[in-house]
Amino acid sequence: MKDSPGFWVNRILAPYANEIGHLLAEGASIEEIDGMAVRFGFPVGPVTLLDEVGLDVAEKVAHVMLAAYGDRLQPTPGVAALVKAGRLGRKSGRGFYIYKNGKKRGVDPAAYELLDAHPNGGPRPAEILQRLVLGILNEAARAVGEGVVRSPRDGDIGAIFGFGFPPFRGGPLRHADDLGAARLVADLERLAERLGPRFATCEVLQDLARRDGKFYP
């Protein structure tokens, strides 16, 4: 693997984690965000993952990613607000969720107040999942183009064992091949038009779409 900020796992996880704040601000609920990711095949949802990693750790990583890659990986202020309030996730007993004796006991309503977020239906479940997953696929494709991993297979194995990308989907790059680059580009362009440049399609996917190419031969 090439030495670069965030290496592979943190790099492709950054847009996934950052999207949580955008979704919450638009009225999605914590349970819905986590639930859609688990239905897709992740062992836990992205909000639970942040609580497990530690929100203070997640905040530090987010700043490294921002310094290295600029506004594309701009973190939303939510995690910082929770850290400032002393909520570090499971290890402190409170994060997005409440924990008792290390066990998750449900969403803490006070987290919504700190985030100034109000669950009110928000984006449709299918859009929540699309925004979470396409951020990973787009960043994974971009990182492959930069040579961060030696091969798509190495990258997919790293994502499966590194943060639990659903193994039955083969990893983010195999999943991108299954969806097809042309479809990914079209979906990302629609999201970018509505939500801004964080969904701008990377050159690698655009090139694959133009020539009907794939990561795997």
mmCIF file with all atom_site columns, C-alpha atoms in Angstrom:
data_model
loop_
_atom_site.group_PDB
_atom_site.id
_atom_site.type_symbol
_atom_site.label_atom_id
_atom_site.label_alt_id
_atom_site.label_comp_id
_atom_site.label_asym_id
_atom_site.label_entity_id
_atom_site.label_seq_id
_atom_site.pdbx_PDB_ins_code
_atom_site.Cartn_x
_atom_site.Cartn_y
_atom_site.Cartn_z
_atom_site.occupancy
_atom_site.B_iso_or_equiv
_atom_site.pdbx_formal_charge
_atom_site.auth_seq_id
_atom_site.auth_comp_id
_atom_site.auth_asym_id
_atom_site.auth_atom_id
_atom_site.pdbx_PDB_model_num
ATOM 1   C CA . MET A 1 1   ? 0.000   0.000   0.000   1.00 0.00 ? 1   MET A CA 1
ATOM 2   C CA . LYS A 1 2   ? 1.144   3.519   -0.767  1.00 0.00 ? 2   LYS A CA 1
ATOM 3   C CA . ASP A 1 3   ? 1.860   5.782   2.208   1.00 0.00 ? 3   ASP A CA 1
ATOM 4   C CA . SER A 1 4   ? -0.767  8.509   2.099   1.00 0.00 ? 4   SER A CA 1
ATOM 5   C CA . PRO A 1 5   ? -2.918  10.362  4.648   1.00 0.00 ? 5   PRO A CA 1
ATOM 6   C CA . GLY A 1 6   ? -5.537  8.003   6.026   1.00 0.00 ? 6   GLY A CA 1
ATOM 7   C CA . PHE A 1 7   ? -4.078  5.144   3.959   1.00 0.00 ? 7   PHE A CA 1
ATOM 8   C CA . TRP A 1 8   ? -6.976  3.133   2.554   1.00 0.00 ? 8   TRP A CA 1
ATOM 9   C CA . VAL A 1 9   ? -9.529  2.422   5.266   1.00 0.00 ? 9   VAL A CA 1
ATOM 10  C CA . ASN A 1 10  ? -9.767  5.859   6.890   1.00 0.00 ? 10  ASN A CA 1
ATOM 11  C CA . ARG A 1 11  ? -9.671  7.504   3.485   1.00 0.00 ? 11  ARG A CA 1
ATOM 12  C CA . ILE A 1 12  ? -12.673 5.655   2.049   1.00 0.00 ? 12  ILE A CA 1
ATOM 13  C CA . LEU A 1 13  ? -14.536 5.770   5.372   1.00 0.00 ? 13  LEU A CA 1
ATOM 14  C CA . ALA A 1 14  ? -14.290 9.576   5.600   1.00 0.00 ? 14  ALA A CA 1
ATOM 15  C CA . PRO A 1 15  ? -17.180 10.411  3.235   1.00 0.00 ? 15  PRO A CA 1
ATOM 16  C CA . TYR A 1 16  ? -19.286 7.637   4.830   1.00 0.00 ? 16  TYR A CA 1
ATOM 17  C CA . ALA A 1 17  ? -18.779 9.108   8.307   1.00 0.00 ? 17  ALA A CA 1
ATOM 18  C CA . ASN A 1 18  ? -19.200 12.724  7.156   1.00 0.00 ? 18  ASN A CA 1
ATOM 19  C CA . GLU A 1 19  ? -22.516 11.976  5.463   1.00 0.00 ? 19  GLU A CA 1
ATOM 20  C CA . ILE A 1 20  ? -24.055 11.149  8.852   1.00 0.00 ? 20  ILE A CA 1
ATOM 21  C CA . GLY A 1 21  ? -24.060 14.837  9.809   1.00 0.00 ? 21  GLY A CA 1
ATOM 22  C CA . HIS A 1 22  ? -25.679 15.893  6.536   1.00 0.00 ? 22  HIS A CA 1
ATOM 23  C CA . LEU A 1 23  ? -28.387 13.244  6.863   1.00 0.00 ? 23  LEU A CA 1
ATOM 24  C CA . LEU A 1 24  ? -29.153 14.144  10.481  1.00 0.00 ? 24  LEU A CA 1
ATOM 25  C CA . ALA A 1 25  ? -29.347 17.844  9.578   1.00 0.00 ? 25  ALA A CA 1
ATOM 26  C CA . GLU A 1 26  ? -31.933 16.957  6.914   1.00 0.00 ? 26  GLU A CA 1
ATOM 27  C CA . GLY A 1 27  ? -34.125 15.160  9.440   1.00 0.00 ? 27  GLY A CA 1
ATOM 28  C CA . ALA A 1 28  ? -33.016 11.522  9.203   1.00 0.00 ? 28  ALA A CA 1
ATOM 29  C CA . SER A 1 29  ? -32.959 9.621   12.491  1.00 0.00 ? 29  SER A CA 1
ATOM 30  C CA . ILE A 1 30  ? -29.912 7.910   13.978  1.00 0.00 ? 30  ILE A CA 1
ATOM 31  C CA . GLU A 1 31  ? -31.741 4.548   14.018  1.00 0.00 ? 31  GLU A CA 1
ATOM 32  C CA . GLU A 1 32  ? -32.706 4.892   10.362  1.00 0.00 ? 32  GLU A CA 1
ATOM 33  C CA . ILE A 1 33  ? -29.152 5.711   9.231   1.00 0.00 ? 33  ILE A CA 1
ATOM 34  C CA . ASP A 1 34  ? -27.714 2.749   11.144  1.00 0.00 ? 34  ASP A CA 1
ATOM 35  C CA . GLY A 1 35  ? -30.601 0.477   10.145  1.00 0.00 ? 35  GLY A CA 1
ATOM 36  C CA . MET A 1 36  ? -30.157 1.068   6.412   1.00 0.00 ? 36  MET A CA 1
ATOM 37  C CA . ALA A 1 37  ? -26.419 0.317   6.593   1.00 0.00 ? 37  ALA A CA 1
ATOM 38  C CA . VAL A 1 38  ? -27.065 -2.914  8.512   1.00 0.00 ? 38  VAL A CA 1
ATOM 39  C CA . ARG A 1 39  ? -29.725 -3.931  5.971   1.00 0.00 ? 39  ARG A CA 1
ATOM 40  C CA . PHE A 1 40  ? -27.116 -3.402  3.240   1.00 0.00 ? 40  PHE A CA 1
ATOM 41  C CA . GLY A 1 41  ? -24.845 -5.847  5.085   1.00 0.00 ? 41  GLY A CA 1
ATOM 42  C CA . PHE A 1 42  ? -22.547 -3.835  7.368   1.00 0.00 ? 42  PHE A CA 1
ATOM 43  C CA . PRO A 1 43  ? -22.092 -5.460  10.812  1.00 0.00 ? 43  PRO A CA 1
ATOM 44  C CA . VAL A 1 44  ? -23.004 -2.130  12.472  1.00 0.00 ? 44  VAL A CA 1
ATOM 45  C CA . GLY A 1 45  ? -24.225 1.186   11.117  1.00 0.00 ? 45  GLY A CA 1
ATOM 46  C CA . PRO A 1 46  ? -21.968 4.229   10.674  1.00 0.00 ? 46  PRO A CA 1
ATOM 47  C CA . VAL A 1 47  ? -23.285 6.061   13.771  1.00 0.00 ? 47  VAL A CA 1
ATOM 48  C CA . THR A 1 48  ? -22.621 3.038   15.992  1.00 0.00 ? 48  THR A CA 1
ATOM 49  C CA . LEU A 1 49  ? -19.206 2.692   14.332  1.00 0.00 ? 49  LEU A CA 1
ATOM 50  C CA . LEU A 1 50  ? -18.275 6.261   15.352  1.00 0.00 ? 50  LEU A CA 1
ATOM 51  C CA . ASP A 1 51  ? -19.337 5.560   18.947  1.00 0.00 ? 51  ASP A CA 1
ATOM 52  C CA . GLU A 1 52  ? -17.248 2.355   18.925  1.00 0.00 ? 52  GLU A CA 1
ATOM 53  C CA . VAL A 1 53  ? -14.136 4.022   17.485  1.00 0.00 ? 53  VAL A CA 1
ATOM 54  C CA . GLY A 1 54  ? -14.472 6.970   19.895  1.00 0.00 ? 54  GLY A CA 1
ATOM 55  C CA . LEU A 1 55  ? -15.761 10.349  18.792  1.00 0.00 ? 55  LEU A CA 1
ATOM 56  C CA . ASP A 1 56  ? -12.547 12.069  19.872  1.00 0.00 ? 56  ASP A CA 1
ATOM 57  C CA . VAL A 1 57  ? -10.549 9.706   17.639  1.00 0.00 ? 57  VAL A CA 1
ATOM 58  C CA . ALA A 1 58  ? -13.027 10.192  14.775  1.00 0.00 ? 58  ALA A CA 1
ATOM 59  C CA . GLU A 1 59  ? -12.708 13.978  15.127  1.00 0.00 ? 59  GLU A CA 1
ATOM 60  C CA . LYS A 1 60  ? -8.893  13.831  14.914  1.00 0.00 ? 60  LYS A CA 1
ATOM 61  C CA . VAL A 1 61  ? -9.008  11.580  11.843  1.00 0.00 ? 61  VAL A CA 1
ATOM 62  C CA . ALA A 1 62  ? -11.545 13.927  10.199  1.00 0.00 ? 62  ALA A CA 1
ATOM 63  C CA . HIS A 1 63  ? -9.162  16.877  10.606  1.00 0.00 ? 63  HIS A CA 1
ATOM 64  C CA . VAL A 1 64  ? -6.276  14.888  9.085   1.00 0.00 ? 64  VAL A CA 1
ATOM 65  C CA . MET A 1 65  ? -8.496  14.010  6.099   1.00 0.00 ? 65  MET A CA 1
ATOM 66  C CA . LEU A 1 66  ? -9.606  17.626  5.676   1.00 0.00 ? 66  LEU A CA 1
ATOM 67  C CA . ALA A 1 67  ? -6.006  18.904  5.787   1.00 0.00 ? 67  ALA A CA 1
ATOM 68  C CA . ALA A 1 68  ? -4.920  16.285  3.226   1.00 0.00 ? 68  ALA A CA 1
ATOM 69  C CA . TYR A 1 69  ? -7.822  16.333  0.774   1.00 0.00 ? 69  TYR A CA 1
ATOM 70  C CA . GLY A 1 70  ? -9.608  19.640  1.256   1.00 0.00 ? 70  GLY A CA 1
ATOM 71  C CA . ASP A 1 71  ? -13.289 20.509  1.181   1.00 0.00 ? 71  ASP A CA 1
ATOM 72  C CA . ARG A 1 72  ? -14.326 17.239  -0.446  1.00 0.00 ? 72  ARG A CA 1
ATOM 73  C CA . LEU A 1 73  ? -13.826 15.557  2.926   1.00 0.00 ? 73  LEU A CA 1
ATOM 74  C CA . GLN A 1 74  ? -15.017 18.482  5.041   1.00 0.00 ? 74  GLN A CA 1
ATOM 75  C CA . PRO A 1 75  ? -16.455 17.007  8.267   1.00 0.00 ? 75  PRO A CA 1
ATOM 76  C CA . THR A 1 76  ? -19.820 18.217  9.512   1.00 0.00 ? 76  THR A CA 1
ATOM 77  C CA . PRO A 1 77  ? -19.633 19.913  12.926  1.00 0.00 ? 77  PRO A CA 1
ATOM 78  C CA . GLY A 1 78  ? -21.756 17.280  14.701  1.00 0.00 ? 78  GLY A CA 1
ATOM 79  C CA . VAL A 1 79  ? -18.982 15.049  16.056  1.00 0.00 ? 79  VAL A CA 1
ATOM 80  C CA . ALA A 1 80  ? -17.034 18.063  17.360  1.00 0.00 ? 80  ALA A CA 1
ATOM 81  C CA . ALA A 1 81  ? -20.145 19.286  19.231  1.00 0.00 ? 81  ALA A CA 1
ATOM 82  C CA . LEU A 1 82  ? -20.554 15.903  20.931  1.00 0.00 ? 82  LEU A CA 1
ATOM 83  C CA . VAL A 1 83  ? -16.848 15.718  21.847  1.00 0.00 ? 83  VAL A CA 1
ATOM 84  C CA . LYS A 1 84  ? -17.003 19.232  23.323  1.00 0.00 ? 84  LYS A CA 1
ATOM 85  C CA . ALA A 1 85  ? -19.888 18.054  25.525  1.00 0.00 ? 85  ALA A CA 1
ATOM 86  C CA . GLY A 1 86  ? -17.713 15.167  26.786  1.00 0.00 ? 86  GLY A CA 1
ATOM 87  C CA . ARG A 1 87  ? -19.496 12.513  24.737  1.00 0.00 ? 87  ARG A CA 1
ATOM 88  C CA . LEU A 1 88  ? -16.823 10.221  23.367  1.00 0.00 ? 88  LEU A CA 1
ATOM 89  C CA . GLY A 1 89  ? -18.988 7.212   22.534  1.00 0.00 ? 89  GLY A CA 1
ATOM 90  C CA . ARG A 1 90  ? -19.039 3.821   24.207  1.00 0.00 ? 90  ARG A CA 1
ATOM 91  C CA . LYS A 1 91  ? -15.908 4.471   26.295  1.00 0.00 ? 91  LYS A CA 1
ATOM 92  C CA . SER A 1 92  ? -17.510 7.453   28.078  1.00 0.00 ? 92  SER A CA 1
ATOM 93  C CA . GLY A 1 93  ? -20.985 5.916   28.341  1.00 0.00 ? 93  GLY A CA 1
ATOM 94  C CA . ARG A 1 94  ? -22.522 8.484   25.995  1.00 0.00 ? 94  ARG A CA 1
ATOM 95  C CA . GLY A 1 95  ? -22.109 9.435   22.367  1.00 0.00 ? 95  GLY A CA 1
ATOM 96  C CA . PHE A 1 96  ? -24.917 9.296   19.856  1.00 0.00 ? 96  PHE A CA 1
ATOM 97  C CA . TYR A 1 97  ? -26.185 6.364   21.946  1.00 0.00 ? 97  TYR A CA 1
ATOM 98  C CA . ILE A 1 98  ? -26.327 5.734   25.707  1.00 0.00 ? 98  ILE A CA 1
ATOM 99  C CA . TYR A 1 99  ? -24.255 2.851   27.110  1.00 0.00 ? 99  TYR A CA 1
ATOM 100 C CA . LYS A 1 100 ? -24.629 1.045   30.420  1.00 0.00 ? 100 LYS A CA 1
ATOM 101 C CA . ASN A 1 101 ? -21.951 -1.432  31.484  1.00 0.00 ? 101 ASN A CA 1
ATOM 102 C CA . GLY A 1 102 ? -20.549 -1.153  27.955  1.00 0.00 ? 102 GLY A CA 1
ATOM 103 C CA . LYS A 1 103 ? -23.854 -2.200  26.334  1.00 0.00 ? 103 LYS A CA 1
ATOM 104 C CA . LYS A 1 104 ? -25.781 0.026   23.962  1.00 0.00 ? 104 LYS A CA 1
ATOM 105 C CA . ARG A 1 105 ? -29.104 1.106   25.474  1.00 0.00 ? 105 ARG A CA 1
ATOM 106 C CA . GLY A 1 106 ? -30.590 3.182   22.669  1.00 0.00 ? 106 GLY A CA 1
ATOM 107 C CA . VAL A 1 107 ? -30.257 6.622   21.108  1.00 0.00 ? 107 VAL A CA 1
ATOM 108 C CA . ASP A 1 108 ? -29.719 9.495   23.526  1.00 0.00 ? 108 ASP A CA 1
ATOM 109 C CA . PRO A 1 109 ? -32.297 12.218  22.709  1.00 0.00 ? 109 PRO A CA 1
ATOM 110 C CA . ALA A 1 110 ? -29.853 14.792  24.103  1.00 0.00 ? 110 ALA A CA 1
ATOM 111 C CA . ALA A 1 111 ? -27.529 14.043  21.161  1.00 0.00 ? 111 ALA A CA 1
ATOM 112 C CA . TYR A 1 112 ? -30.119 15.504  18.773  1.00 0.00 ? 112 TYR A CA 1
ATOM 113 C CA . GLU A 1 113 ? -30.283 18.683  20.875  1.00 0.00 ? 113 GLU A CA 1
ATOM 114 C CA . LEU A 1 114 ? -26.497 19.094  20.805  1.00 0.00 ? 114 LEU A CA 1
ATOM 115 C CA . LEU A 1 115 ? -26.535 18.584  17.031  1.00 0.00 ? 115 LEU A CA 1
ATOM 116 C CA . ASP A 1 116 ? -29.542 20.902  16.601  1.00 0.00 ? 116 ASP A CA 1
ATOM 117 C CA . ALA A 1 117 ? -31.064 18.087  14.529  1.00 0.00 ? 117 ALA A CA 1
ATOM 118 C CA . HIS A 1 118 ? -34.699 17.068  14.573  1.00 0.00 ? 118 HIS A CA 1
ATOM 119 C CA . PRO A 1 119 ? -35.803 13.711  13.110  1.00 0.00 ? 119 PRO A CA 1
ATOM 120 C CA . ASN A 1 120 ? -38.780 14.500  10.895  1.00 0.00 ? 120 ASN A CA 1
ATOM 121 C CA . GLY A 1 121 ? -38.730 11.886  8.165   1.00 0.00 ? 121 GLY A CA 1
ATOM 122 C CA . GLY A 1 122 ? -35.734 13.317  6.323   1.00 0.00 ? 122 GLY A CA 1
ATOM 123 C CA . PRO A 1 123 ? -34.498 11.735  3.081   1.00 0.00 ? 123 PRO A CA 1
ATOM 124 C CA . ARG A 1 124 ? -36.113 8.491   1.928   1.00 0.00 ? 124 ARG A CA 1
ATOM 125 C CA . PRO A 1 125 ? -34.430 5.309   3.218   1.00 0.00 ? 125 PRO A CA 1
ATOM 126 C CA . ALA A 1 126 ? -33.199 4.381   -0.278  1.00 0.00 ? 126 ALA A CA 1
ATOM 127 C CA . GLU A 1 127 ? -31.508 7.771   -0.599  1.00 0.00 ? 127 GLU A CA 1
ATOM 128 C CA . ILE A 1 128 ? -29.900 7.460   2.834   1.00 0.00 ? 128 ILE A CA 1
ATOM 129 C CA . LEU A 1 129 ? -28.291 4.197   1.790   1.00 0.00 ? 129 LEU A CA 1
ATOM 130 C CA . GLN A 1 130 ? -27.293 5.503   -1.635  1.00 0.00 ? 130 GLN A CA 1
ATOM 131 C CA . ARG A 1 131 ? -25.552 8.532   -0.134  1.00 0.00 ? 131 ARG A CA 1
ATOM 132 C CA . LEU A 1 132 ? -23.680 6.429   2.430   1.00 0.00 ? 132 LEU A CA 1
ATOM 133 C CA . VAL A 1 133 ? -22.507 3.788   -0.041  1.00 0.00 ? 133 VAL A CA 1
ATOM 134 C CA . LEU A 1 134 ? -21.749 5.940   -3.096  1.00 0.00 ? 134 LEU A CA 1
ATOM 135 C CA . GLY A 1 135 ? -19.444 8.125   -1.015  1.00 0.00 ? 135 GLY A CA 1
ATOM 136 C CA . ILE A 1 136 ? -17.367 5.027   -0.211  1.00 0.00 ? 136 ILE A CA 1
ATOM 137 C CA . LEU A 1 137 ? -17.341 3.746   -3.808  1.00 0.00 ? 137 LEU A CA 1
ATOM 138 C CA . ASN A 1 138 ? -16.372 7.123   -5.271  1.00 0.00 ? 138 ASN A CA 1
ATOM 139 C CA . GLU A 1 139 ? -13.516 7.665   -2.793  1.00 0.00 ? 139 GLU A CA 1
ATOM 140 C CA . ALA A 1 140 ? -12.330 4.056   -3.212  1.00 0.00 ? 140 ALA A CA 1
ATOM 141 C CA . ALA A 1 141 ? -12.168 4.534   -6.995  1.00 0.00 ? 141 ALA A CA 1
ATOM 142 C CA . ARG A 1 142 ? -10.273 7.805   -6.564  1.00 0.00 ? 142 ARG A CA 1
ATOM 143 C CA . ALA A 1 143 ? -7.775  6.192   -4.169  1.00 0.00 ? 143 ALA A CA 1
ATOM 144 C CA . VAL A 1 144 ? -7.195  3.264   -6.564  1.00 0.00 ? 144 VAL A CA 1
ATOM 145 C CA . GLY A 1 145 ? -6.424  5.792   -9.302  1.00 0.00 ? 145 GLY A CA 1
ATOM 146 C CA . GLU A 1 146 ? -3.778  7.313   -7.020  1.00 0.00 ? 146 GLU A CA 1
ATOM 147 C CA . GLY A 1 147 ? -2.185  3.915   -6.379  1.00 0.00 ? 147 GLY A CA 1
ATOM 148 C CA . VAL A 1 148 ? -3.066  3.835   -2.670  1.00 0.00 ? 148 VAL A CA 1
ATOM 149 C CA . VAL A 1 149 ? -3.582  0.056   -2.977  1.00 0.00 ? 149 VAL A CA 1
ATOM 150 C CA . ARG A 1 150 ? -1.719  -2.327  -5.273  1.00 0.00 ? 150 ARG A CA 1
ATOM 151 C CA . SER A 1 151 ? -4.817  -3.865  -6.784  1.00 0.00 ? 151 SER A CA 1
ATOM 152 C CA . PRO A 1 152 ? -8.616  -3.724  -6.568  1.00 0.00 ? 152 PRO A CA 1
ATOM 153 C CA . ARG A 1 153 ? -8.504  -7.091  -4.783  1.00 0.00 ? 153 ARG A CA 1
ATOM 154 C CA . ASP A 1 154 ? -6.181  -5.736  -2.074  1.00 0.00 ? 154 ASP A CA 1
ATOM 155 C CA . GLY A 1 155 ? -8.492  -2.759  -1.651  1.00 0.00 ? 155 GLY A CA 1
ATOM 156 C CA . ASP A 1 156 ? -11.607 -4.893  -1.367  1.00 0.00 ? 156 ASP A CA 1
ATOM 157 C CA . ILE A 1 157 ? -10.017 -7.249  1.169   1.00 0.00 ? 157 ILE A CA 1
ATOM 158 C CA . GLY A 1 158 ? -8.855  -4.211  3.176   1.00 0.00 ? 158 GLY A CA 1
ATOM 159 C CA . ALA A 1 159 ? -12.398 -2.788  3.224   1.00 0.00 ? 159 ALA A CA 1
ATOM 160 C CA . ILE A 1 160 ? -13.996 -6.100  4.233   1.00 0.00 ? 160 ILE A CA 1
ATOM 161 C CA . PHE A 1 161 ? -11.568 -6.798  7.084   1.00 0.00 ? 161 PHE A CA 1
ATOM 162 C CA . GLY A 1 162 ? -10.817 -3.172  7.928   1.00 0.00 ? 162 GLY A CA 1
ATOM 163 C CA . PHE A 1 163 ? -14.331 -1.860  8.563   1.00 0.00 ? 163 PHE A CA 1
ATOM 164 C CA . GLY A 1 164 ? -16.784 -4.591  7.681   1.00 0.00 ? 164 GLY A CA 1
ATOM 165 C CA . PHE A 1 165 ? -17.818 -3.766  4.125   1.00 0.00 ? 165 PHE A CA 1
ATOM 166 C CA . PRO A 1 166 ? -20.338 -6.553  3.396   1.00 0.00 ? 166 PRO A CA 1
ATOM 167 C CA . PRO A 1 167 ? -18.250 -9.561  2.296   1.00 0.00 ? 167 PRO A CA 1
ATOM 168 C CA . PHE A 1 168 ? -21.048 -10.985 0.119   1.00 0.00 ? 168 PHE A CA 1
ATOM 169 C CA . ARG A 1 169 ? -20.872 -7.795  -1.973  1.00 0.00 ? 169 ARG A CA 1
ATOM 170 C CA . GLY A 1 170 ? -17.198 -8.483  -2.638  1.00 0.00 ? 170 GLY A CA 1
ATOM 171 C CA . GLY A 1 171 ? -15.858 -5.124  -1.414  1.00 0.00 ? 171 GLY A CA 1
ATOM 172 C CA . PRO A 1 172 ? -16.425 -1.584  -2.686  1.00 0.00 ? 172 PRO A CA 1
ATOM 173 C CA . LEU A 1 173 ? -14.647 -2.003  -6.029  1.00 0.00 ? 173 LEU A CA 1
ATOM 174 C CA . ARG A 1 174 ? -16.316 -5.328  -6.835  1.00 0.00 ? 174 ARG A CA 1
ATOM 175 C CA . HIS A 1 175 ? -19.643 -3.752  -5.869  1.00 0.00 ? 175 HIS A CA 1
ATOM 176 C CA . ALA A 1 176 ? -18.882 -0.783  -8.151  1.00 0.00 ? 176 ALA A CA 1
ATOM 177 C CA . ASP A 1 177 ? -18.301 -3.245  -11.015 1.00 0.00 ? 177 ASP A CA 1
ATOM 178 C CA . ASP A 1 178 ? -21.606 -4.978  -10.231 1.00 0.00 ? 178 ASP A CA 1
ATOM 179 C CA . LEU A 1 179 ? -23.499 -1.677  -10.339 1.00 0.00 ? 179 LEU A CA 1
ATOM 180 C CA . GLY A 1 180 ? -21.608 -0.502  -13.443 1.00 0.00 ? 180 GLY A CA 1
ATOM 181 C CA . ALA A 1 181 ? -19.571 2.681   -13.793 1.00 0.00 ? 181 ALA A CA 1
ATOM 182 C CA . ALA A 1 182 ? -22.140 4.387   -16.060 1.00 0.00 ? 182 ALA A CA 1
ATOM 183 C CA . ARG A 1 183 ? -24.878 3.950   -13.460 1.00 0.00 ? 183 ARG A CA 1
ATOM 184 C CA . LEU A 1 184 ? -22.578 5.151   -10.670 1.00 0.00 ? 184 LEU A CA 1
ATOM 185 C CA . VAL A 1 185 ? -21.603 8.259   -12.611 1.00 0.00 ? 185 VAL A CA 1
ATOM 186 C CA . ALA A 1 186 ? -25.261 9.068   -13.367 1.00 0.00 ? 186 ALA A CA 1
ATOM 187 C CA . ASP A 1 187 ? -26.266 8.601   -9.702  1.00 0.00 ? 187 ASP A CA 1
ATOM 188 C CA . LEU A 1 188 ? -23.326 10.641  -8.397  1.00 0.00 ? 188 LEU A CA 1
ATOM 189 C CA . GLU A 1 189 ? -24.017 13.448  -10.875 1.00 0.00 ? 189 GLU A CA 1
ATOM 190 C CA . ARG A 1 190 ? -27.631 13.636  -9.694  1.00 0.00 ? 190 ARG A CA 1
ATOM 191 C CA . LEU A 1 191 ? -26.495 13.815  -6.069  1.00 0.00 ? 191 LEU A CA 1
ATOM 192 C CA . ALA A 1 192 ? -23.791 16.415  -6.842  1.00 0.00 ? 192 ALA A CA 1
ATOM 193 C CA . GLU A 1 193 ? -26.298 18.606  -8.644  1.00 0.00 ? 193 GLU A CA 1
ATOM 194 C CA . ARG A 1 194 ? -28.548 18.633  -5.602  1.00 0.00 ? 194 ARG A CA 1
ATOM 195 C CA . LEU A 1 195 ? -26.128 18.334  -2.686  1.00 0.00 ? 195 LEU A CA 1
ATOM 196 C CA . GLY A 1 196 ? -22.875 19.838  -3.908  1.00 0.00 ? 196 GLY A CA 1
ATOM 197 C CA . PRO A 1 197 ? -19.310 18.917  -4.828  1.00 0.00 ? 197 PRO A CA 1
ATOM 198 C CA . ARG A 1 198 ? -18.781 16.252  -2.164  1.00 0.00 ? 198 ARG A CA 1
ATOM 199 C CA . PHE A 1 199 ? -20.497 13.909  -4.645  1.00 0.00 ? 199 PHE A CA 1
ATOM 200 C CA . ALA A 1 200 ? -18.486 15.054  -7.682  1.00 0.00 ? 200 ALA A CA 1
ATOM 201 C CA . THR A 1 201 ? -17.571 11.919  -9.643  1.00 0.00 ? 201 THR A CA 1
ATOM 202 C CA . CYS A 1 202 ? -13.893 11.026  -9.619  1.00 0.00 ? 202 CYS A CA 1
ATOM 203 C CA . GLU A 1 203 ? -12.008 10.808  -12.924 1.00 0.00 ? 203 GLU A CA 1
ATOM 204 C CA . VAL A 1 204 ? -11.454 7.044   -12.531 1.00 0.00 ? 204 VAL A CA 1
ATOM 205 C CA . LEU A 1 205 ? -15.203 6.295   -12.595 1.00 0.00 ? 205 LEU A CA 1
ATOM 206 C CA . GLN A 1 206 ? -15.773 8.747   -15.448 1.00 0.00 ? 206 GLN A CA 1
ATOM 207 C CA . ASP A 1 207 ? -13.059 7.019   -17.470 1.00 0.00 ? 207 ASP A CA 1
ATOM 208 C CA . LEU A 1 208 ? -14.503 3.549   -16.755 1.00 0.00 ? 208 LEU A CA 1
ATOM 209 C CA . ALA A 1 209 ? -17.975 4.754   -17.762 1.00 0.00 ? 209 ALA A CA 1
ATOM 210 C CA . ARG A 1 210 ? -16.669 6.187   -21.061 1.00 0.00 ? 210 ARG A CA 1
ATOM 211 C CA . ARG A 1 211 ? -15.066 2.907   -22.110 1.00 0.00 ? 211 ARG A CA 1
ATOM 212 C CA . ASP A 1 212 ? -17.464 0.539   -20.343 1.00 0.00 ? 212 ASP A CA 1
ATOM 213 C CA . GLY A 1 213 ? -14.558 -0.647  -18.211 1.00 0.00 ? 213 GLY A CA 1
ATOM 214 C CA . LYS A 1 214 ? -14.306 -2.414  -14.875 1.00 0.00 ? 214 LYS A CA 1
ATOM 215 C CA . PHE A 1 215 ? -11.869 -2.623  -11.960 1.00 0.00 ? 215 PHE A CA 1
ATOM 216 C CA . TYR A 1 216 ? -11.725 -6.407  -12.345 1.00 0.00 ? 216 TYR A CA 1
ATOM 217 C CA . PRO A 1 217 ? -10.938 -7.918  -15.747 1.00 0.00 ? 217 PRO A CA 1
#
